[in-house]
């Protein structure tokens, strides 16, 4: 205790009674520990990692690169949801662990092809990388978005369009379409 003795001496010197005020500590209740566990789980299940324990996910996001899977996953995790995200790559077989999940836990993320192209071009520019035709070609991007949508629909997975939406808006919509909001269920507001 560094402040206690100093505060006591000042109180005696000036004849005052100190008020104990300061920053509040997080509530160390079961909900707090659940959120920590969810964050740890989500970090370990980012971008197709942790497939061996994918079945323990409460929410799984699937979508092309740059559809905000990771930011949305982390945001949901801070609200206590165990989230995994798996990238959709055209012409690459999805992991069998993903295909075994109940459809009520999986949500596909989609985006307008033009918006996805802008995101990818901006990323390449930030990284100082030459134009990659498989990553940022308008025809390829459109094909990727359309095949991802079709794949998710064939699986019976709900789709959420992330175009022009904040992470919070997308997270809320995911919980709604997956039926995870209701009486007694924590939302993301």
mmCIF file of C-alpha atoms in Angstrom:
data_model
loop_
_atom_site.group_PDB
_atom_site.id
_atom_site.type_symbol
_atom_site.label_atom_id
_atom_site.label_comp_id
_atom_site.label_asym_id
_atom_site.label_seq_id
_atom_site.Cartn_x
_atom_site.Cartn_y
_atom_site.Cartn_z
ATOM 1 C CA UNK A 1 0.000 0.000 0.000
ATOM 2 C CA UNK A 2 1.834 3.064 -1.225
ATOM 3 C CA UNK A 3 -0.875 5.662 -0.724
ATOM 4 C CA UNK A 4 -2.257 4.550 2.635
ATOM 5 C CA UNK A 5 0.531 5.882 4.911
ATOM 6 C CA UNK A 6 0.796 9.146 2.945
ATOM 7 C CA UNK A 7 -2.964 9.661 3.043
ATOM 8 C CA UNK A 8 -3.014 8.967 6.784
ATOM 9 C CA UNK A 9 -0.250 11.515 7.463
ATOM 10 C CA UNK A 10 -1.976 14.162 5.346
ATOM 11 C CA UNK A 11 -5.279 13.493 7.112
ATOM 12 C CA UNK A 12 -3.638 13.891 10.533
ATOM 13 C CA UNK A 13 -1.754 17.021 9.462
ATOM 14 C CA UNK A 14 -4.799 18.812 8.052
ATOM 15 C CA UNK A 15 -7.433 17.299 10.316
ATOM 16 C CA UNK A 16 -9.394 15.790 7.453
ATOM 17 C CA UNK A 17 -11.066 12.442 6.916
ATOM 18 C CA UNK A 18 -10.019 10.881 3.607
ATOM 19 C CA UNK A 19 -12.607 9.529 1.201
ATOM 20 C CA UNK A 20 -11.631 6.349 -0.529
ATOM 21 C CA UNK A 21 -12.305 6.880 -4.218
ATOM 22 C CA UNK A 22 -10.520 5.628 -7.250
ATOM 23 C CA UNK A 23 -10.850 3.670 -10.392
ATOM 24 C CA UNK A 24 -13.276 0.813 -10.153
ATOM 25 C CA UNK A 25 -11.967 -2.645 -10.743
ATOM 26 C CA UNK A 26 -13.830 -5.007 -13.040
ATOM 27 C CA UNK A 27 -16.380 -7.179 -11.311
ATOM 28 C CA UNK A 28 -14.705 -10.531 -10.791
ATOM 29 C CA UNK A 29 -17.938 -12.441 -11.152
ATOM 30 C CA UNK A 30 -18.661 -15.509 -13.307
ATOM 31 C CA UNK A 31 -19.634 -13.287 -16.261
ATOM 32 C CA UNK A 32 -16.213 -11.617 -16.193
ATOM 33 C CA UNK A 33 -14.427 -14.972 -16.292
ATOM 34 C CA UNK A 34 -16.751 -16.197 -19.059
ATOM 35 C CA UNK A 35 -15.788 -13.193 -21.198
ATOM 36 C CA UNK A 36 -12.078 -13.878 -20.597
ATOM 37 C CA UNK A 37 -12.562 -17.518 -21.563
ATOM 38 C CA UNK A 38 -14.474 -16.467 -24.699
ATOM 39 C CA UNK A 39 -11.726 -14.058 -25.741
ATOM 40 C CA UNK A 40 -9.058 -16.728 -25.255
ATOM 41 C CA UNK A 41 -11.125 -19.237 -27.239
ATOM 42 C CA UNK A 42 -11.756 -16.758 -30.055
ATOM 43 C CA UNK A 43 -8.091 -15.818 -30.419
ATOM 44 C CA UNK A 44 -7.202 -19.526 -30.663
ATOM 45 C CA UNK A 45 -9.888 -20.049 -33.336
ATOM 46 C CA UNK A 46 -9.057 -17.130 -35.618
ATOM 47 C CA UNK A 47 -8.698 -17.609 -39.368
ATOM 48 C CA UNK A 48 -9.315 -21.356 -39.450
ATOM 49 C CA UNK A 49 -7.125 -22.236 -36.457
ATOM 50 C CA UNK A 50 -8.168 -24.647 -33.707
ATOM 51 C CA UNK A 51 -10.274 -26.900 -35.923
ATOM 52 C CA UNK A 52 -9.976 -29.744 -33.400
ATOM 53 C CA UNK A 53 -12.170 -27.825 -30.961
ATOM 54 C CA UNK A 54 -14.326 -25.982 -33.506
ATOM 55 C CA UNK A 55 -17.384 -27.881 -32.233
ATOM 56 C CA UNK A 56 -17.127 -25.958 -28.939
ATOM 57 C CA UNK A 57 -17.820 -22.677 -30.764
ATOM 58 C CA UNK A 58 -21.091 -20.917 -30.097
ATOM 59 C CA UNK A 59 -20.790 -18.867 -33.292
ATOM 60 C CA UNK A 60 -18.723 -19.615 -36.405
ATOM 61 C CA UNK A 61 -18.205 -16.992 -39.095
ATOM 62 C CA UNK A 62 -17.366 -17.955 -42.671
ATOM 63 C CA UNK A 63 -16.475 -15.549 -45.441
ATOM 64 C CA UNK A 64 -13.889 -14.323 -47.903
ATOM 65 C CA UNK A 65 -10.792 -12.475 -46.777
ATOM 66 C CA UNK A 66 -11.474 -8.851 -45.654
ATOM 67 C CA UNK A 67 -15.123 -9.343 -44.653
ATOM 68 C CA UNK A 68 -14.378 -8.360 -41.019
ATOM 69 C CA UNK A 69 -14.452 -11.897 -39.629
ATOM 70 C CA UNK A 70 -11.718 -11.276 -37.054
ATOM 71 C CA UNK A 71 -12.909 -7.886 -35.741
ATOM 72 C CA UNK A 72 -16.487 -9.146 -35.432
ATOM 73 C CA UNK A 73 -15.284 -12.345 -33.731
ATOM 74 C CA UNK A 74 -13.268 -10.414 -31.168
ATOM 75 C CA UNK A 75 -16.127 -7.991 -30.536
ATOM 76 C CA UNK A 76 -18.539 -10.871 -29.901
ATOM 77 C CA UNK A 77 -15.955 -12.540 -27.663
ATOM 78 C CA UNK A 78 -15.756 -9.437 -25.467
ATOM 79 C CA UNK A 79 -19.481 -9.934 -24.971
ATOM 80 C CA UNK A 80 -18.962 -13.528 -23.836
ATOM 81 C CA UNK A 81 -19.500 -15.518 -27.049
ATOM 82 C CA UNK A 82 -17.040 -18.253 -28.057
ATOM 83 C CA UNK A 83 -16.467 -17.440 -31.716
ATOM 84 C CA UNK A 84 -14.409 -19.053 -34.443
ATOM 85 C CA UNK A 85 -13.902 -17.817 -37.961
ATOM 86 C CA UNK A 86 -13.004 -19.810 -41.019
ATOM 87 C CA UNK A 87 -11.960 -18.225 -44.297
ATOM 88 C CA UNK A 88 -13.834 -19.111 -47.471
ATOM 89 C CA UNK A 89 -11.430 -19.776 -50.328
ATOM 90 C CA UNK A 90 -12.899 -20.703 -53.722
ATOM 91 C CA UNK A 91 -11.864 -24.086 -55.096
ATOM 92 C CA UNK A 92 -10.486 -25.162 -51.694
ATOM 93 C CA UNK A 93 -12.395 -27.788 -49.764
ATOM 94 C CA UNK A 94 -13.680 -26.423 -46.452
ATOM 95 C CA UNK A 95 -12.528 -28.256 -43.344
ATOM 96 C CA UNK A 96 -14.754 -31.239 -42.480
ATOM 97 C CA UNK A 97 -15.057 -29.922 -38.898
ATOM 98 C CA UNK A 98 -16.878 -26.894 -40.271
ATOM 99 C CA UNK A 99 -19.277 -28.986 -42.319
ATOM 100 C CA UNK A 100 -20.254 -31.070 -39.272
ATOM 101 C CA UNK A 101 -21.497 -28.070 -37.268
ATOM 102 C CA UNK A 102 -25.205 -27.428 -36.759
ATOM 103 C CA UNK A 103 -26.363 -24.764 -39.189
ATOM 104 C CA UNK A 104 -27.765 -22.693 -36.310
ATOM 105 C CA UNK A 105 -24.194 -21.885 -35.216
ATOM 106 C CA UNK A 106 -22.706 -20.845 -38.566
ATOM 107 C CA UNK A 107 -23.114 -17.499 -40.264
ATOM 108 C CA UNK A 108 -21.727 -16.529 -43.643
ATOM 109 C CA UNK A 109 -20.416 -13.013 -44.119
ATOM 110 C CA UNK A 110 -20.898 -11.427 -47.502
ATOM 111 C CA UNK A 111 -20.134 -8.036 -48.988
ATOM 112 C CA UNK A 112 -20.707 -6.080 -52.174
ATOM 113 C CA UNK A 113 -17.907 -7.083 -54.578
ATOM 114 C CA UNK A 114 -16.946 -3.451 -55.224
ATOM 115 C CA UNK A 115 -16.567 -2.781 -51.520
ATOM 116 C CA UNK A 116 -14.477 -5.918 -51.049
ATOM 117 C CA UNK A 117 -12.266 -4.917 -53.967
ATOM 118 C CA UNK A 118 -11.697 -1.480 -52.367
ATOM 119 C CA UNK A 119 -10.736 -3.087 -49.057
ATOM 120 C CA UNK A 120 -8.316 -5.463 -50.703
ATOM 121 C CA UNK A 121 -6.682 -2.809 -52.860
ATOM 122 C CA UNK A 122 -6.266 -0.577 -49.800
ATOM 123 C CA UNK A 123 -4.679 -3.463 -47.894
ATOM 124 C CA UNK A 124 -2.238 -4.196 -50.720
ATOM 125 C CA UNK A 125 -1.315 -0.508 -50.869
ATOM 126 C CA UNK A 126 -0.753 -0.312 -47.079
ATOM 127 C CA UNK A 127 1.450 -3.387 -47.262
ATOM 128 C CA UNK A 128 3.362 -2.063 -50.260
ATOM 129 C CA UNK A 129 2.586 -5.216 -52.218
ATOM 130 C CA UNK A 130 2.208 -5.390 -55.976
ATOM 131 C CA UNK A 131 -1.260 -5.976 -57.379
ATOM 132 C CA UNK A 132 -2.187 -9.630 -56.841
ATOM 133 C CA UNK A 133 -4.598 -10.771 -59.577
ATOM 134 C CA UNK A 134 -6.020 -13.609 -57.489
ATOM 135 C CA UNK A 135 -6.670 -11.328 -54.544
ATOM 136 C CA UNK A 136 -7.719 -8.012 -56.067
ATOM 137 C CA UNK A 137 -8.999 -8.679 -59.570
ATOM 138 C CA UNK A 138 -12.595 -7.426 -60.026
ATOM 139 C CA UNK A 139 -13.748 -10.627 -61.779
ATOM 140 C CA UNK A 140 -12.054 -12.861 -59.226
ATOM 141 C CA UNK A 141 -13.493 -10.878 -56.299
ATOM 142 C CA UNK A 142 -17.012 -11.031 -57.743
ATOM 143 C CA UNK A 143 -16.644 -14.775 -58.346
ATOM 144 C CA UNK A 144 -15.395 -15.279 -54.776
ATOM 145 C CA UNK A 145 -18.301 -13.355 -53.230
ATOM 146 C CA UNK A 146 -20.887 -15.129 -55.362
ATOM 147 C CA UNK A 147 -19.497 -18.629 -54.780
ATOM 148 C CA UNK A 148 -19.283 -17.975 -51.031
ATOM 149 C CA UNK A 149 -22.918 -16.864 -50.946
ATOM 150 C CA UNK A 150 -23.993 -19.939 -52.905
ATOM 151 C CA UNK A 151 -21.923 -22.237 -50.672
ATOM 152 C CA UNK A 152 -23.475 -20.804 -47.497
ATOM 153 C CA UNK A 153 -26.978 -21.021 -48.930
ATOM 154 C CA UNK A 154 -26.464 -24.671 -49.943
ATOM 155 C CA UNK A 155 -25.398 -25.432 -46.366
ATOM 156 C CA UNK A 156 -28.461 -23.652 -44.973
ATOM 157 C CA UNK A 157 -26.322 -21.034 -43.213
ATOM 158 C CA UNK A 158 -27.657 -17.550 -42.620
ATOM 159 C CA UNK A 159 -25.926 -14.704 -44.406
ATOM 160 C CA UNK A 160 -25.101 -11.239 -43.104
ATOM 161 C CA UNK A 161 -24.024 -8.517 -45.520
ATOM 162 C CA UNK A 162 -21.228 -6.437 -43.955
ATOM 163 C CA UNK A 163 -21.222 -3.752 -46.673
ATOM 164 C CA UNK A 164 -21.100 -0.308 -45.080
ATOM 165 C CA UNK A 165 -21.804 -1.605 -41.565
ATOM 166 C CA UNK A 166 -19.841 -1.180 -38.358
ATOM 167 C CA UNK A 167 -18.476 -4.146 -36.431
ATOM 168 C CA UNK A 168 -21.160 -3.584 -33.770
ATOM 169 C CA UNK A 169 -23.961 -3.594 -36.338
ATOM 170 C CA UNK A 170 -22.688 -6.771 -37.963
ATOM 171 C CA UNK A 171 -22.298 -8.502 -34.581
ATOM 172 C CA UNK A 172 -25.837 -7.599 -33.556
ATOM 173 C CA UNK A 173 -27.238 -8.833 -36.872
ATOM 174 C CA UNK A 174 -25.346 -12.125 -36.559
ATOM 175 C CA UNK A 175 -26.837 -12.798 -33.138
ATOM 176 C CA UNK A 176 -30.307 -11.955 -34.431
ATOM 177 C CA UNK A 177 -30.151 -14.181 -37.541
ATOM 178 C CA UNK A 178 -28.699 -17.068 -35.534
ATOM 179 C CA UNK A 179 -31.482 -16.730 -32.958
ATOM 180 C CA UNK A 180 -29.042 -16.042 -30.135
ATOM 181 C CA UNK A 181 -30.891 -12.980 -28.860
ATOM 182 C CA UNK A 182 -33.897 -13.329 -26.648
ATOM 183 C CA UNK A 183 -34.976 -13.156 -23.004
ATOM 184 C CA UNK A 184 -32.010 -13.616 -20.732
ATOM 185 C CA UNK A 185 -29.476 -13.688 -23.567
ATOM 186 C CA UNK A 186 -26.778 -11.022 -23.603
ATOM 187 C CA UNK A 187 -26.750 -8.871 -26.720
ATOM 188 C CA UNK A 188 -23.995 -6.637 -27.968
ATOM 189 C CA UNK A 189 -25.390 -3.150 -27.406
#
